[in-house]
Structures are given as structure tokens and as C-alpha cells.
Coordinates of N, CA and C in Angstrom, one line a residue:
X26 N 0.9 -1.1 -0.1 CA 0.0 0.0 0.0 C 0.9 1.3 -0.1
X27 N 0.7 2.3 -0.9 CA 1.3 3.2 -0.9 C 0.7 4.7 0.0
X28 N 1.7 5.1 0.9 CA 1.4 6.2 1.6 C 1.3 7.3 1.0
X29 N 0.2 8.4 1.3 CA 0.1 9.4 0.5 C 1.2 10.5 0.9
X30 N 1.8 11.0 -0.1 CA 2.9 11.9 0.0 C 2.4 13.4 0.4
X31 N 2.9 13.9 1.6 CA 2.5 15.1 1.9 C 3.4 16.2 1.5
X32 N 3.0 17.3 0.7 CA 4.0 18.4 0.4 C 4.7 18.8 1.6
X33 N 6.0 19.2 1.6 CA 6.8 19.8 2.4 C 7.8 20.8 2.1
X34 N 8.1 21.7 2.6 CA 9.3 22.4 2.2 C 10.6 22.0 1.9
X35 N 11.2 22.4 0.9 CA 12.5 21.6 0.7 C 13.4 22.9 0.1
X36 N 14.6 22.8 0.8 CA 15.4 23.9 0.3 C 16.6 23.3 -0.6
X37 N 16.8 23.9 -1.7 CA 17.7 23.6 -2.7 C 18.7 24.6 -2.9
X38 N 19.8 24.4 -3.4 CA 21.0 25.3 -3.7 C 21.2 25.1 -5.4
X39 N 20.7 26.1 -5.9 CA 20.8 26.3 -7.4 C 22.2 26.9 -7.8
X40 N 22.8 26.6 -9.1 CA 23.9 27.4 -9.4 C 23.2 28.9 -9.8
X41 N 24.0 29.9 -9.6 CA 23.6 31.3 -10.0 C 23.2 31.3 -11.4
X42 N 23.7 30.7 -12.3 CA 22.9 31.0 -13.6 C 21.5 30.3 -13.8
X43 N 21.6 29.1 -13.0 CA 20.2 28.3 -13.1 C 19.2 29.0 -12.3
X44 N 19.5 29.7 -11.2 CA 18.5 30.6 -10.3 C 18.2 31.7 -11.2
X45 N 19.1 32.4 -11.9 CA 18.7 33.6 -12.8 C 17.9 33.2 -14.1
X46 N 18.3 32.1 -14.5 CA 17.4 31.6 -15.7 C 15.9 31.3 -15.3
X47 N 15.7 30.7 -14.2 CA 14.4 30.5 -13.8 C 13.7 31.7 -13.3
X48 N 14.2 32.6 -12.6 CA 13.8 33.8 -12.3 C 13.3 34.8 -13.5
X49 N 14.1 34.6 -14.5 CA 13.7 35.4 -15.7 C 12.6 34.8 -16.5
X50 N 12.6 33.7 -16.2 CA 11.3 32.7 -17.0 C 9.9 32.9 -16.2
X51 N 10.1 33.2 -15.0 CA 9.0 33.7 -14.0 C 8.4 35.2 -14.4
X52 N 9.7 35.9 -14.6 CA 9.4 37.4 -14.8 C 8.8 37.6 -16.1
X53 N 9.3 36.7 -17.3 CA 8.5 36.8 -18.3 C 6.9 36.3 -18.4
X54 N 6.8 35.5 -17.4 CA 5.3 34.9 -17.3 C 5.3 33.6 -17.8
X55 N 6.4 32.8 -18.0 CA 6.4 31.5 -18.3 C 5.9 30.6 -17.3
X56 N 6.1 31.2 -16.1 CA 5.7 30.3 -14.9 C 5.2 31.5 -13.8
X57 N 4.2 31.1 -13.0 CA 3.5 32.1 -12.2 C 4.4 32.2 -10.8
X58 N 5.3 31.4 -10.6 CA 6.1 31.6 -9.4 C 7.3 30.6 -9.7
X59 N 8.4 30.7 -8.9 CA 9.7 29.9 -8.8 C 9.3 28.5 -8.4
X60 N 8.4 28.1 -7.5 CA 8.0 27.0 -7.1 C 7.5 26.1 -8.5
X61 N 6.6 26.9 -9.3 CA 6.0 26.3 -10.4 C 7.3 25.9 -11.6
X62 N 8.3 27.0 -11.6 CA 9.3 26.7 -12.5 C 10.2 25.6 -12.1
X63 N 10.6 25.3 -11.0 CA 11.4 24.3 -10.5 C 10.3 23.0 -10.7
X64 N 9.1 22.9 -10.2 CA 8.3 21.8 -10.5 C 8.3 21.3 -12.1
X65 N 8.3 22.3 -12.6 CA 8.1 22.1 -14.2 C 9.5 21.4 -14.6
X66 N 10.5 21.8 -14.2 CA 11.8 21.3 -14.6 C 11.9 19.8 -14.0
X67 N 11.4 19.8 -12.7 CA 11.5 18.2 -12.4 C 10.6 17.3 -13.1
X68 N 9.5 17.9 -13.5 CA 8.7 17.0 -14.3 C 9.4 16.7 -15.9
X69 N 10.0 17.6 -16.3 CA 10.7 17.3 -17.7 C 11.9 16.5 -17.3
X70 N 12.5 16.5 -16.3 CA 13.6 15.6 -15.9 C 13.0 14.2 -15.7
X71 N 11.9 14.1 -15.2 CA 11.2 12.7 -15.0 C 10.8 12.1 -16.2
X72 N 10.4 13.1 -17.1 CA 9.9 12.6 -18.5 C 11.3 12.0 -19.2
X73 N 12.3 12.7 -19.1 CA 13.5 12.3 -19.8 C 14.0 11.1 -19.3
X74 N 13.9 10.8 -18.1 CA 14.4 9.6 -17.3 C 13.3 8.4 -17.9
X75 N 12.1 8.8 -18.1 CA 11.0 7.7 -18.5 C 11.4 7.4 -20.0
X76 N 11.8 8.3 -20.9 CA 12.2 8.0 -22.2 C 13.4 7.3 -22.3
X77 N 14.4 7.4 -21.4 CA 15.5 6.6 -21.4 C 15.1 5.2 -21.0
X78 N 14.3 5.0 -20.1 CA 14.2 3.7 -19.4 C 13.1 2.9 -20.5
X79 N 12.4 3.5 -21.2 CA 11.5 3.1 -22.4 C 12.3 2.7 -23.7
X80 N 13.3 3.3 -24.0 CA 14.2 3.3 -25.1 C 13.8 4.1 -26.2
X81 N 13.2 5.3 -25.8 CA 13.1 6.3 -26.8 C 11.6 6.9 -26.7
X82 N 11.6 8.3 -27.1 CA 10.2 9.0 -26.9 C 9.0 8.3 -27.5
X83 N 9.3 7.5 -28.7 CA 8.2 7.0 -29.4 C 7.6 6.1 -28.6
X84 N 8.3 5.0 -28.2 CA 8.0 4.0 -27.3 C 7.3 4.3 -26.1
X85 N 7.9 5.3 -25.4 CA 7.1 5.9 -24.3 C 5.8 6.4 -24.5
X86 N 5.9 7.2 -25.7 CA 4.5 7.8 -26.1 C 3.3 6.6 -26.4
X87 N 3.8 5.6 -27.2 CA 2.9 4.6 -27.4 C 2.5 3.8 -26.2
X88 N 3.6 3.6 -25.4 CA 3.2 2.9 -23.9 C 2.1 3.6 -23.3
X89 N 2.2 5.1 -23.3 CA 1.3 5.9 -22.2 C -0.1 5.8 -23.0
X90 N 0.0 5.8 -24.4 CA -1.3 5.9 -25.2 C -2.2 4.6 -25.0
X91 N -1.4 3.5 -25.0 CA -2.1 2.3 -24.8 C -2.3 1.9 -23.4
X92 N -1.5 2.5 -22.4 CA -1.8 2.5 -20.9 C -3.1 3.2 -20.8
X93 N -3.1 4.3 -21.2 CA -4.4 5.0 -21.1 C -5.8 4.5 -21.7
X94 N -5.7 3.7 -22.9 CA -6.7 3.1 -23.5 C -6.9 1.6 -22.4
X95 N -6.0 1.4 -21.7 CA -6.1 0.1 -20.8 C -6.1 -1.1 -21.7
X96 N -5.2 -1.1 -22.8 CA -5.1 -2.1 -23.6 C -3.9 -3.0 -23.6
X97 N -3.0 -2.7 -22.5 CA -1.7 -3.3 -22.5 C -1.4 -3.7 -21.1
X98 N -0.6 -4.5 -20.9 CA 0.1 -5.1 -19.6 C 1.4 -4.4 -19.6
X99 N 1.6 -3.5 -18.6 CA 3.0 -2.8 -18.7 C 4.2 -3.7 -18.4
X100 N 3.9 -4.9 -18.0 CA 5.3 -5.8 -18.0 C 5.6 -6.3 -19.3
X101 N 4.9 -6.0 -20.4 CA 5.1 -6.3 -21.6 C 6.2 -5.2 -22.2
X102 N 6.4 -4.1 -21.6 CA 7.2 -3.2 -22.2 C 8.4 -2.8 -21.4
X103 N 8.2 -3.1 -20.1 CA 9.3 -2.8 -19.1 C 9.7 -3.9 -18.2
X104 N 11.1 -4.0 -18.3 CA 11.8 -5.1 -17.5 C 11.7 -4.7 -16.0
X105 N 10.7 -5.0 -15.4 CA 10.6 -4.7 -14.0 C 11.6 -4.9 -13.1
X106 N 12.5 -6.0 -13.2 CA 13.5 -6.3 -12.4 C 14.5 -5.1 -12.7
X107 N 14.8 -4.7 -13.7 CA 15.9 -3.4 -14.0 C 15.2 -2.4 -13.3
X108 N 14.0 -2.0 -13.6 CA 13.5 -0.8 -13.0 C 13.5 -0.9 -11.4
X109 N 13.2 -2.0 -10.8 CA 13.1 -1.8 -9.5 C 14.6 -1.9 -8.9
X110 N 15.4 -2.5 -9.6 CA 17.0 -2.4 -9.2 C 17.4 -1.0 -9.1
X111 N 17.0 -0.2 -10.4 CA 17.3 1.2 -10.3 C 16.7 2.1 -9.2
X112 N 15.5 1.7 -9.1 CA 14.8 2.5 -8.0 C 15.5 2.3 -6.7
X113 N 15.6 1.0 -6.5 CA 16.1 0.7 -5.1 C 17.5 1.3 -4.9
X114 N 18.3 1.3 -5.9 CA 19.7 1.9 -5.7 C 19.5 3.5 -5.4
X115 N 18.5 4.1 -6.4 CA 18.5 5.4 -6.1 C 18.0 5.7 -4.6
X116 N 16.9 5.0 -4.1 CA 16.4 5.1 -2.7 C 17.7 4.9 -1.8
X117 N 18.3 4.0 -2.1 CA 19.5 3.8 -1.0 C 20.3 5.0 -1.0
X118 N 20.7 5.6 -2.0 CA 21.6 6.7 -2.3 C 21.0 8.0 -1.7
X119 N 19.6 8.1 -1.8 CA 19.0 9.1 -1.0 C 19.0 9.0 0.4
X120 N 18.7 7.7 0.8 CA 18.7 7.5 2.3 C 20.1 7.6 2.9
X121 N 21.1 7.3 2.2 CA 22.6 7.5 2.7 C 22.8 9.0 2.8
X122 N 22.4 9.8 1.8 CA 22.5 11.2 1.7 C 22.1 11.9 2.8
X123 N 20.7 11.3 3.3 CA 20.0 11.9 4.3 C 20.4 11.5 5.8
X124 N 21.3 10.4 5.6 CA 21.8 10.2 7.0 C 21.0 8.9 7.6
X125 N 20.0 8.3 6.8 CA 19.3 7.3 7.2 C 19.7 5.9 7.3

């Protein structure tokens, strides 16, 4: 069972050029806030990771289209063992970084 994730404040340090770029994008109206800008960049990163895992944007888009139509079994597209191995490694890295 998955526990619901509660939003919580997080402090991050950005390189000055990244902070400037995001600030400029907010000022131009591309985003309504810095929070929205950072969230959009994280979503983009997650999309790029999904593309890499699936083996290309076409395969990911086809998978998502078929999944939305509920006509496929995800295990036919993704090597679950590899995905979970990568997720576990990432979680261990995060836990070590957090001192857990």
C-alpha cells in the first residue's frame, strides 16, 4: 500500500545561472512562481528519465497511449527487475545522503 505524500518545504541550492534563468522565466510569465518553475523542470527531468527507461520517446508515447486506453500490460514493455533495481539503488543513495 502506498502512503500519500504530503507536500513539505525543501531547500535547494541552485547554481547562480540556473537561479537567474528560472527567475527570468518567471518574470516573462512562463511560470507564475519559482515553485512552479522548479516543479516543471523536475517534471521534464522525470519525462526524460522515462524516455531513457523505455528506449525512446516514441516507445514511451505509445506505451502511455496504450496504457491510457487500458489495452496493455505494463510488464510487456518494461523489464520490471531492472526498473526496481534502479529505483532501489536510487532510494538507497537518497537514504545515505539523508543519513538514514
